[in-house]
Coordinates of C-alpha atoms and ligand atoms in Angstrom, one line a residue:
M1 CA 238.2 -113.3 178.1
N2 CA 237.4 -110.5 180.5
Q3 CA 240.6 -110.9 182.4
L4 CA 242.5 -110.2 179.2
F5 CA 240.9 -106.8 179.0
Q6 CA 241.0 -106.0 182.7
K7 CA 244.6 -104.9 182.9
A8 CA 244.0 -102.7 179.8
N9 CA 241.2 -101.0 181.7
Q10 CA 243.4 -100.5 184.8
N11 CA 246.3 -98.9 182.8
P12 CA 244.5 -96.7 180.3
S13 CA 247.4 -94.3 179.6
K14 CA 250.2 -96.9 179.5
I15 CA 251.7 -97.8 176.1
A16 CA 250.3 -101.2 175.1
I17 CA 251.5 -101.5 171.5
I18 CA 254.2 -100.1 169.3
D19 CA 254.1 -100.9 165.7
K20 CA 255.4 -99.4 162.4
N21 CA 252.7 -96.7 162.5
G22 CA 253.2 -95.5 166.1
S23 CA 252.5 -96.1 169.8
Y24 CA 249.1 -96.9 171.2
T25 CA 247.9 -96.8 174.8
F26 CA 245.6 -99.4 176.4
S27 CA 242.8 -96.9 176.2
Q28 CA 243.3 -96.5 172.5
L29 CA 243.4 -100.2 172.1
L30 CA 240.1 -100.7 174.0
S31 CA 238.4 -97.9 172.1
K32 CA 239.4 -99.3 168.7
T33 CA 238.3 -102.8 169.9
Q34 CA 234.9 -101.4 170.8
Q35 CA 234.6 -99.6 167.5
I36 CA 235.3 -102.7 165.4
A37 CA 233.1 -104.9 167.6
Q38 CA 230.2 -102.5 167.1
H39 CA 230.8 -102.4 163.3
I40 CA 230.8 -106.1 162.9
L41 CA 227.8 -106.6 165.2
A42 CA 225.9 -104.0 163.1
G43 CA 223.1 -103.7 165.6
E44 CA 223.0 -107.4 166.5
T45 CA 223.6 -108.3 170.1
D46 CA 225.9 -111.3 169.7
L47 CA 227.8 -112.9 166.8
K48 CA 226.9 -116.3 168.4
E49 CA 230.1 -118.0 167.5
A50 CA 230.1 -117.0 163.8
R51 CA 233.5 -117.6 162.4
V52 CA 235.2 -114.3 161.7
A53 CA 238.3 -114.7 159.5
F54 CA 240.8 -111.9 159.6
M55 CA 243.9 -111.1 157.6
V56 CA 245.7 -108.3 159.2
S57 CA 249.4 -107.6 159.6
P58 CA 250.9 -108.0 163.1
G59 CA 250.4 -104.7 164.9
F60 CA 247.8 -102.6 166.7
D61 CA 245.1 -103.3 164.1
Y62 CA 245.6 -107.1 164.5
V63 CA 245.1 -107.0 168.2
A64 CA 242.1 -104.6 168.1
T65 CA 240.5 -106.9 165.5
Q66 CA 241.1 -110.1 167.4
W67 CA 239.8 -108.5 170.7
A68 CA 236.7 -107.1 168.8
I69 CA 235.8 -110.5 167.5
W70 CA 236.0 -112.0 171.0
Q71 CA 234.0 -109.1 172.5
A72 CA 231.3 -109.4 169.8
G73 CA 230.9 -113.2 170.5
G74 CA 232.6 -114.5 167.3
I75 CA 235.2 -117.2 166.8
A76 CA 238.4 -115.6 165.7
V77 CA 240.1 -117.3 162.7
P78 CA 243.4 -115.6 162.0
L79 CA 244.5 -116.1 158.4
C80 CA 248.2 -116.6 157.7
I81 CA 249.3 -113.5 155.8
S82 CA 251.7 -115.4 153.5
Y83 CA 249.0 -117.8 152.3
P84 CA 248.2 -117.8 148.6
F85 CA 244.5 -117.9 147.7
P86 CA 244.0 -121.7 147.6
S87 CA 245.2 -122.1 151.2
L88 CA 243.0 -119.1 152.3
K89 CA 240.0 -120.6 150.5
Y90 CA 240.5 -123.9 152.3
V91 CA 240.3 -122.2 155.7
L92 CA 237.4 -120.0 154.8
D93 CA 235.4 -123.0 153.4
D94 CA 236.4 -125.3 156.3
T95 CA 235.3 -122.8 159.0
A96 CA 232.3 -121.7 156.9
A97 CA 233.4 -118.1 157.8
T98 CA 230.6 -115.6 157.4
F99 CA 232.8 -112.6 158.1
I100 CA 236.1 -111.6 156.7
L101 CA 238.1 -108.6 158.0
A102 CA 241.1 -107.6 155.8
G103 CA 243.9 -105.1 156.0
E104 CA 244.3 -103.0 152.8
E105 CA 247.4 -105.0 151.8
Y106 CA 245.4 -108.2 151.6
L107 CA 242.4 -107.0 149.6
Q108 CA 243.9 -108.2 146.3
V109 CA 244.6 -111.8 147.4
L110 CA 241.1 -112.0 149.0
D111 CA 239.4 -110.4 145.9
P112 CA 237.9 -113.7 144.6
V113 CA 235.7 -114.0 147.8
R114 CA 234.5 -110.4 147.9
A115 CA 231.6 -111.2 145.6
D116 CA 230.4 -114.0 147.8
E117 CA 227.1 -112.8 149.2
S118 CA 227.1 -115.2 152.1
I119 CA 230.2 -113.4 153.5
H120 CA 230.2 -110.0 155.2
F121 CA 233.5 -108.5 153.9
F122 CA 235.1 -105.6 155.7
Q123 CA 238.3 -103.8 155.1
L124 CA 239.9 -102.1 158.1
S125 CA 239.3 -98.7 156.7
D126 CA 235.5 -99.4 157.1
F127 CA 236.0 -99.2 160.9
S128 CA 237.4 -95.6 161.0
S129 CA 234.0 -93.9 161.3
P130 CA 232.3 -93.8 164.7
I131 CA 229.2 -95.9 165.1
E132 CA 226.4 -95.9 167.6
S133 CA 227.3 -98.2 170.4
S134 CA 225.0 -100.9 171.9
S135 CA 225.9 -103.2 174.7
L136 CA 228.3 -106.1 174.1
P137 CA 227.3 -109.7 174.8
E138 CA 228.2 -111.6 178.0
I139 CA 230.3 -114.5 176.8
E140 CA 230.1 -117.9 178.6
P141 CA 233.7 -119.2 179.1
S142 CA 232.8 -122.5 177.5
R143 CA 232.0 -120.8 174.2
G144 CA 234.3 -121.2 171.1
A145 CA 236.9 -118.4 170.8
M146 CA 239.5 -119.3 168.2
I147 CA 240.3 -121.7 165.4
L148 CA 243.9 -122.2 164.4
Y149 CA 245.0 -124.5 161.6
T150 CA 247.5 -127.2 162.2
S151 CA 249.0 -129.7 159.8
G152 CA 249.2 -133.3 160.9
T153 CA 249.1 -136.9 159.8
T154 CA 246.2 -136.2 157.5
N155 CA 246.6 -134.6 154.1
L156 CA 244.5 -131.6 155.0
P157 CA 245.1 -129.2 157.9
K158 CA 242.7 -129.4 160.8
G159 CA 241.1 -126.4 162.6
V160 CA 241.8 -126.5 166.3
L161 CA 238.9 -125.0 168.2
T162 CA 239.7 -123.5 171.6
T163 CA 237.2 -121.9 174.0
H164 CA 237.5 -118.7 176.0
E165 CA 238.4 -120.7 179.1
N166 CA 241.0 -122.8 177.3
I167 CA 242.7 -119.6 176.1
E168 CA 242.4 -118.0 179.6
S169 CA 244.0 -121.0 181.1
Q170 CA 246.8 -121.1 178.5
I171 CA 247.6 -117.5 179.2
S172 CA 247.3 -117.4 183.0
T173 CA 249.5 -120.5 183.4
L174 CA 252.3 -118.9 181.5
I175 CA 252.0 -115.5 183.3
K176 CA 252.4 -117.3 186.6
A177 CA 255.1 -119.7 185.6
W178 CA 257.3 -117.1 183.8
E179 CA 256.4 -114.2 186.2
W180 CA 255.1 -111.7 183.6
S181 CA 254.4 -108.2 185.0
E182 CA 253.3 -104.8 183.7
S183 CA 256.9 -103.6 183.8
D184 CA 257.8 -106.1 181.0
H185 CA 258.4 -105.0 177.5
T186 CA 258.5 -107.6 174.7
V187 CA 258.8 -108.0 170.9
G188 CA 256.3 -109.5 168.5
I189 CA 258.3 -111.0 165.6
L190 CA 256.4 -114.3 165.2
P191 CA 253.5 -115.0 162.9
L192 CA 250.1 -114.4 164.4
H193 CA 248.2 -117.5 163.1
H194 CA 249.9 -119.8 165.7
V195 CA 249.8 -120.2 169.4
H196 CA 253.4 -119.2 170.0
G197 CA 252.9 -115.6 168.6
I198 CA 249.3 -115.3 169.8
I199 CA 249.3 -116.7 173.3
N200 CA 252.9 -116.8 174.6
V201 CA 253.8 -113.4 173.3
L202 CA 250.8 -111.2 172.4
S203 CA 248.2 -112.3 175.0
C204 CA 250.6 -112.9 177.9
A205 CA 252.1 -109.4 177.4
L206 CA 248.8 -107.5 177.2
W207 CA 247.1 -109.5 179.9
S208 CA 249.9 -108.5 182.3
G209 CA 249.8 -104.9 181.2
A210 CA 253.2 -105.1 179.6
S211 CA 254.2 -103.3 176.4
L212 CA 254.5 -105.1 173.1
N213 CA 256.6 -103.9 170.2
F214 CA 255.8 -105.4 166.9
L215 CA 258.7 -105.9 164.5
Y216 CA 257.3 -107.9 161.7
P217 CA 258.6 -109.5 159.5
F218 CA 261.6 -110.8 161.4
D219 CA 264.9 -109.1 160.5
A220 CA 267.9 -109.7 162.7
E221 CA 269.5 -106.3 162.2
R222 CA 266.3 -104.4 163.0
L223 CA 265.8 -106.6 166.1
F224 CA 269.3 -106.0 167.4
E225 CA 268.8 -102.2 166.8
L226 CA 265.6 -102.5 168.9
F227 CA 267.4 -104.4 171.7
E228 CA 270.1 -101.6 171.6
E229 CA 267.4 -99.1 172.5
G230 CA 267.3 -100.8 175.9
E231 CA 263.6 -101.1 176.6
V232 CA 263.0 -104.8 175.7
N233 CA 263.5 -107.2 178.6
V234 CA 261.5 -110.3 177.6
F235 CA 262.1 -112.2 174.3
M236 CA 260.5 -115.4 172.8
A237 CA 261.4 -117.1 169.6
V238 CA 261.9 -120.3 167.7
P239 CA 265.3 -122.0 167.5
T240 CA 265.7 -120.9 163.9
I241 CA 265.5 -117.3 165.0
Y242 CA 268.2 -117.7 167.7
F243 CA 270.3 -119.4 165.0
K244 CA 269.9 -116.4 162.7
L245 CA 270.6 -114.0 165.5
I246 CA 273.8 -115.8 166.4
S247 CA 275.0 -115.6 162.7
S248 CA 274.1 -112.0 162.5
F249 CA 275.8 -111.2 165.9
E250 CA 279.0 -112.9 164.7
S251 CA 279.3 -110.5 161.8
F252 CA 279.3 -107.4 164.0
P253 CA 282.5 -105.6 165.1
K254 CA 283.8 -106.5 168.6
E255 CA 282.7 -103.2 170.1
R256 CA 279.1 -103.6 169.0
Q257 CA 279.1 -107.2 170.1
N258 CA 280.2 -106.1 173.6
Q259 CA 277.6 -103.4 173.7
I260 CA 274.8 -105.8 172.7
S261 CA 276.0 -108.5 175.1
K262 CA 275.7 -106.0 178.0
I263 CA 272.2 -105.1 177.0
L264 CA 271.0 -108.7 176.6
A265 CA 272.5 -109.6 180.0
K266 CA 269.9 -107.3 181.6
F267 CA 266.9 -109.1 180.0
R268 CA 264.5 -110.7 182.5
L269 CA 263.6 -113.7 180.4
M270 CA 264.5 -115.4 177.1
V271 CA 262.5 -118.4 175.9
S272 CA 262.8 -120.9 173.0
G273 CA 260.2 -123.2 171.8
S274 CA 258.1 -124.7 168.9
A275 CA 260.9 -127.0 167.9
A276 CA 263.9 -128.7 169.6
L277 CA 266.6 -126.2 170.7
P278 CA 270.0 -127.6 169.6
V279 CA 272.4 -127.7 172.6
T280 CA 274.9 -125.8 170.4
V281 CA 272.5 -122.9 169.9
M282 CA 271.7 -122.8 173.6
E283 CA 275.4 -122.7 174.4
Q284 CA 276.3 -120.1 171.8
W285 CA 273.4 -117.9 172.9
H286 CA 274.6 -118.2 176.5
Q287 CA 278.1 -117.0 175.4
I288 CA 276.4 -114.0 173.7
S289 CA 273.8 -113.0 176.2
G290 CA 274.7 -114.6 179.5
H291 CA 271.2 -116.3 179.5
Y292 CA 270.4 -120.0 179.5
L293 CA 267.4 -120.0 177.2
L294 CA 264.2 -121.3 178.9
E295 CA 263.0 -124.1 176.6
R296 CA 259.4 -125.1 176.8
Y297 CA 257.1 -127.5 174.9
G298 CA 253.7 -126.9 173.5
M299 CA 251.2 -127.7 170.8
T300 CA 248.4 -125.9 169.0
E301 CA 245.9 -128.2 170.7
I302 CA 247.1 -127.6 174.3
G303 CA 249.0 -124.3 174.5
M304 CA 252.1 -124.8 176.6
A305 CA 252.4 -128.0 178.7
I306 CA 256.0 -128.5 179.8
S307 CA 258.6 -125.9 180.6
N308 CA 262.0 -125.6 182.1
P309 CA 261.8 -123.6 185.4
Y310 CA 261.9 -119.9 185.5
A311 CA 264.0 -119.7 188.7
A312 CA 265.9 -123.0 188.7
E313 CA 268.2 -125.0 186.4
R314 CA 267.3 -124.9 182.7
R315 CA 268.6 -128.1 181.4
A316 CA 270.0 -128.1 177.8
G317 CA 268.3 -130.7 175.5
H318 CA 265.3 -131.0 177.9
I319 CA 261.9 -129.3 177.9
G320 CA 261.4 -129.3 181.7
Q321 CA 258.5 -130.2 183.9
A322 CA 254.7 -130.1 183.7
L323 CA 253.4 -126.5 184.0
P324 CA 251.1 -125.8 186.9
G325 CA 247.6 -127.1 186.3
V326 CA 248.7 -129.4 183.4
E327 CA 248.8 -133.1 183.9
I328 CA 251.3 -135.1 181.9
R329 CA 251.9 -138.8 181.5
L330 CA 254.1 -140.9 179.2
V331 CA 252.5 -144.0 177.8
D332 CA 253.1 -147.1 175.7
E333 CA 251.0 -148.1 172.7
S334 CA 248.3 -149.5 174.9
N335 CA 248.1 -146.2 176.8
N336 CA 249.7 -147.7 179.9
T337 CA 252.0 -145.4 181.8
V338 CA 255.7 -146.4 181.2
P339 CA 258.2 -146.8 184.0
I340 CA 260.3 -143.7 184.8
G341 CA 263.1 -143.3 182.4
E342 CA 261.4 -145.3 179.6
P343 CA 260.3 -143.6 176.4
G344 CA 256.6 -143.1 175.9
E345 CA 254.1 -140.8 174.1
I346 CA 253.3 -137.5 175.9
Q347 CA 249.7 -137.3 176.8
V348 CA 248.1 -134.2 178.3
K349 CA 245.1 -133.3 180.4
G350 CA 244.1 -129.8 181.7
P351 CA 241.9 -126.8 181.2
G352 CA 244.1 -125.5 178.4
V353 CA 243.4 -128.5 176.2
F354 CA 241.3 -127.7 173.1
K355 CA 237.7 -128.5 172.6
E356 CA 237.7 -130.2 169.2
Y357 CA 238.9 -130.3 165.6
W358 CA 236.5 -128.1 163.8
G359 CA 233.9 -130.2 161.9
K360 CA 236.0 -133.4 162.4
P361 CA 234.4 -135.4 165.2
E362 CA 236.2 -138.6 164.2
A363 CA 239.6 -136.9 164.3
T364 CA 238.7 -135.4 167.6
Q365 CA 237.7 -138.7 169.1
K366 CA 240.8 -140.4 167.8
T367 CA 243.1 -137.9 169.4
F368 CA 241.8 -138.5 172.9
T369 CA 242.0 -141.7 174.9
S370 CA 238.7 -143.1 176.3
D371 CA 239.6 -141.4 179.6
G372 CA 240.2 -138.0 178.2
W373 CA 243.9 -137.7 177.7
F374 CA 245.1 -135.8 174.6
K375 CA 247.6 -137.8 172.5
T376 CA 250.4 -135.6 171.3
G377 CA 252.2 -138.1 169.1
D378 CA 255.5 -136.8 170.6
I379 CA 257.8 -139.3 172.3
A380 CA 259.7 -138.4 175.4
Q381 CA 261.4 -139.8 178.5
L382 CA 261.8 -138.5 182.0
N383 CA 265.4 -138.0 182.7
G384 CA 266.4 -136.8 186.2
G385 CA 263.1 -135.0 186.7
Y386 CA 263.2 -133.3 183.3
Y387 CA 261.3 -134.4 180.2
K388 CA 263.4 -134.9 177.1
I389 CA 261.8 -135.1 173.6
L390 CA 263.1 -138.2 171.7
G391 CA 261.1 -137.8 168.5
R392 CA 257.6 -138.1 167.0
D393 CA 255.5 -141.1 166.2
S394 CA 255.0 -140.0 162.6
I395 CA 257.7 -139.4 160.0
D396 CA 255.2 -137.4 158.0
I397 CA 255.3 -134.4 160.4
I398 CA 258.1 -132.1 159.7
K399 CA 259.2 -129.1 161.8
S400 CA 260.9 -126.4 159.8
G401 CA 261.6 -122.9 161.1
G402 CA 259.2 -123.7 164.0
Y403 CA 256.4 -124.4 161.6
K404 CA 254.7 -127.8 161.7
I405 CA 254.4 -129.1 158.1
S406 CA 252.6 -132.2 156.8
A407 CA 254.6 -134.2 154.2
L408 CA 251.3 -135.7 153.1
E409 CA 249.7 -132.3 152.4
I410 CA 252.7 -131.3 150.2
E411 CA 252.7 -134.7 148.4
E412 CA 249.0 -134.3 147.7
I413 CA 249.6 -131.0 146.0
L414 CA 252.7 -132.2 144.1
R415 CA 250.7 -135.1 142.7
T416 CA 248.3 -132.7 141.0
H417 CA 251.2 -131.6 138.7
L418 CA 250.7 -133.1 135.3
L419 CA 254.2 -134.3 134.9
I420 CA 254.6 -135.9 138.4
K421 CA 253.8 -139.6 138.5
D422 CA 254.8 -140.2 142.1
C423 CA 256.5 -138.3 144.9
A424 CA 257.5 -138.4 148.6
V425 CA 258.3 -135.6 150.9
V426 CA 260.6 -135.8 154.0
G427 CA 262.3 -133.5 156.4
I428 CA 266.1 -133.8 156.6
P429 CA 268.1 -132.4 159.6
N430 CA 269.3 -128.8 159.1
P431 CA 271.2 -126.7 161.6
E432 CA 269.3 -123.5 160.7
W433 CA 265.8 -124.7 160.0
G434 CA 265.7 -127.8 162.3
E435 CA 264.5 -129.8 159.4
L436 CA 264.5 -128.9 155.7
V437 CA 261.5 -129.9 153.6
V438 CA 262.7 -131.9 150.6
A439 CA 261.0 -133.9 147.9
A440 CA 261.7 -137.0 145.7
L441 CA 259.9 -137.0 142.4
V442 CA 259.2 -139.7 139.8
T443 CA 258.4 -137.7 136.7
E444 CA 257.4 -138.1 133.1
T445 CA 260.2 -135.9 132.0
E446 CA 263.0 -133.8 133.6
L447 CA 261.5 -131.0 135.7
D448 CA 263.0 -127.6 136.3
S449 CA 263.1 -127.0 140.1
K450 CA 262.7 -123.2 139.7
E451 CA 259.6 -123.7 137.6
L452 CA 258.3 -126.2 140.0
T453 CA 258.9 -123.8 142.9
A454 CA 257.1 -121.0 141.1
W455 CA 254.1 -123.3 140.5
L456 CA 254.1 -124.3 144.2
K457 CA 254.2 -120.7 145.3
E458 CA 250.7 -120.2 143.9
L459 CA 249.4 -123.1 146.0
M460 CA 251.1 -123.0 149.4
P461 CA 252.9 -120.6 151.6
P462 CA 256.8 -120.3 151.2
Y463 CA 257.6 -122.1 154.4
K464 CA 256.0 -125.3 153.1
I465 CA 257.8 -125.4 149.7
P466 CA 260.4 -128.1 149.4
R467 CA 263.9 -126.7 149.2
I468 CA 265.5 -129.6 147.4
F469 CA 264.0 -131.7 144.7
I470 CA 265.5 -134.9 143.4
Q471 CA 264.2 -137.1 140.6
L472 CA 264.3 -140.9 140.9
E473 CA 263.4 -143.7 138.7
E474 CA 261.2 -145.0 141.5
L475 CA 260.7 -144.5 145.2
P476 CA 262.1 -146.9 147.7
R477 CA 259.3 -149.1 149.0
N478 CA 259.0 -152.0 151.5
A479 CA 257.4 -155.4 150.8
M480 CA 253.9 -153.8 151.5
G481 CA 254.5 -151.2 148.8
K482 CA 254.9 -148.4 151.4
V483 CA 257.5 -145.7 150.7
T484 CA 260.4 -146.2 153.1
K485 CA 261.0 -142.6 154.1
N486 CA 264.0 -143.3 156.3
E487 CA 265.6 -145.0 153.3
L488 CA 264.6 -142.1 151.1
K489 CA 266.2 -139.5 153.5
K490 CA 269.6 -141.1 152.7
H491 CA 269.3 -139.9 149.1
F492 CA 269.4 -136.3 150.3
T493 CA 272.3 -136.7 152.8
T494 CA 274.8 -138.5 150.7
Ligands
MCA1 C1 261.6 -119.5 154.7 N1 262.7 -119.9 153.9 C2 263.0 -121.2 154.2 C3 262.1 -121.6 155.1 N2 261.2 -120.6 155.4 N3 264.0 -122.0 153.7 C4 264.0 -123.2 154.2 N4 263.2 -123.7 155.1 C5 262.2 -122.9 155.6 N5 261.3 -123.4 156.5 C6 263.5 -119.1 153.0 C7 262.6 -118.2 152.2 O1 262.1 -118.9 151.0 C8 263.5 -117.1 151.8 O2 264.4 -117.6 150.8 C9 264.4 -117.0 153.0 O3 264.3 -118.2 153.7 C10 263.8 -115.9 153.9 O4 262.4 -116.1 153.9 P1 261.5 -115.4 155.0 O5 260.1 -115.9 154.9 O6 261.8 -114.0 155.0 O7 262.1 -116.2 156.2 P2 262.3 -115.6 157.5 O8 261.5 -114.4 157.8 O9 263.8 -115.4 157.8 O10 261.6 -116.7 158.3 C11 262.2 -117.4 159.3 C12 261.4 -117.4 160.5 C13 260.0 -117.9 160.2 C14 261.3 -116.0 161.1 C15 262.1 -118.3 161.5 O11 260.1 -119.2 159.6 C16 259.1 -117.9 161.4 O12 258.5 -116.9 161.7 N6 259.0 -119.1 162.1 C17 258.1 -119.2 163.3 C18 257.0 -120.1 163.1 C19 256.1 -120.2 164.3 O13 255.8 -119.2 164.9 N7 255.8 -121.4 164.7 C20 255.0 -121.6 165.9 C21 254.1 -122.7 165.5 P3 264.7 -116.8 149.5 O14 265.3 -115.5 150.0 O15 265.6 -117.7 148.7 O16 263.3 -116.5 148.9 S1 254.3 -123.9 166.8 C22 253.3 -123.4 168.0 O17 252.6 -122.4 168.0 C23 253.4 -124.4 169.2 C24 252.2 -124.3 170.1 C25 254.6 -124.1 170.0 O18 255.1 -125.0 170.7 O19 255.1 -122.9 169.9
AMP2 P1 252.2 -127.1 166.4 O1 251.3 -128.2 166.0 O2 252.6 -126.2 165.3 O3 251.7 -126.4 167.5 O4 253.6 -127.8 166.9 C1 253.6 -128.6 168.0 C2 254.8 -129.5 167.9 O5 256.0 -128.8 168.0 C3 254.8 -130.5 169.1 O6 254.0 -131.5 168.9 C4 256.3 -130.8 169.1 O7 256.5 -131.8 168.1 C5 257.0 -129.6 168.6 N1 257.6 -128.8 169.7 C6 257.1 -127.8 170.4 N2 258.0 -127.3 171.3 C7 259.1 -128.2 171.2 C8 260.3 -128.3 171.9 N3 260.7 -127.4 172.8 N4 261.1 -129.3 171.5 C9 260.8 -130.2 170.6 N5 259.7 -130.1 169.9 C10 258.8 -129.1 170.2

């Protein structure tokens, strides 16, 4: 990952990061990174791909911690800061993490693992004292660098292991395609346990020597106020955020709207991704900002693969063309390429494609074709030279607010409730969230949805919790006894 740190070395006195605690130069970032790396190495020469889980709020400390893990030779496992303990425990156990680094605000939720003697537990304040420095290891690019968790068609999330060279490739591809430079200034509003926030925003910005202003958690008013300061010129978000920004903008007096529109028109780049961008949102945002959002397509396992062009037509409802260095094909069920214009599964090859699902060789094998193509499960067609997403091959994958959510994972948890005999979870279309997670329950007795929600909050992060519950005598099933989820969806829309 040396290239990531190179720009930082070249621009020591430039502001790299602004967060709620202040502004930090690249030189401060590098020195904090070194300090943390030395502390976790504790005299050893290399962490040798030990899994280092860290739960740190988006900001200067997050970046220094992530860079330190990479420099010390560990595999970075960023923990979602809204996870309740059972979800954290799953990740810690699955990765067999031997180090945990925690911000002070997460000490309480992580308390149950502090007594675990197999884990080196650090809180960020442990890193404030200087420590004698020894040399840092040389890291082979093929070594593991990061594990991010993704929900899929299995009931448990899978850890996606990417190597240093995968990550370098994912970053450098985007820097070239979207013409990042050190004069850019962007905002970090996305969660930092997913590719969108980590690679597209944080890493691209710092690799190119740009400045990154963290504004977390997302708040439309604070974001507009930051825009009004006039420094930000690059902005990336999920469609739900653009939807929320449009609603907020519409509530402003005309004068402020005009002022904001003038500022937005000067931005260099505005990107949308992680979920389908509704054409209405694209058009409304164009009215407000004068920008046609650049929509792109990616996945935790591959980084970004397909993007609308930076300097040519951005086509509404389309995700664009293969990014440089990424090979794309659309195939039928037998992995044969489909004729141009026909729907097919997107398959991807390239140096950004992940190494493996952590500890799941069978799942890894199943997700690649025998000749090495990664099977995305997304169905698309090529339409006038632009790819267009048509859907997914699994109804059990839901995209809500840009998060990928597994219906099966939620069902599995719901079934542990003593009064739930059966259940099915689906995503229904929603203009704000893309899809809304909803659940049909067959219960012993009438259940109070508020109580159920409170119970679920202990077991899963807020974004996975169903927003509507209905209770049915029985679930609709086909002749084979399988729940007919398309049929079930109708119960929520009528
Ligand atoms: C939160 N709420 C929801 C949902 N999430 N309601 C329905 N559906 C949801 N999915 C509710 C909360 O319970 C709360 O309600 C209210 O909305 C505000 O909650 P809060 O958490 O504050 O929401 P928010 O901050 O407004 O969150 C919206 C968000 C967030 C900022 C859009 O969802 C987000 O950061 N999404 C981005 C996810 C992301 O980065 N995905 C990338 C992964 P109440 O007030 O009643 O309690 S995909 C990826 O990385 C690939 C590679 C790619 O292509 O990019
Ligand atoms: P994740 O596993 O969280 O990385 O989510 C990846 C999934 O998000 C992809 O497989 C797609 O289904 C979806 N996705 C990402 N970008 C787009 C987009 N621009 N349009 C439609 N779906 C998208």
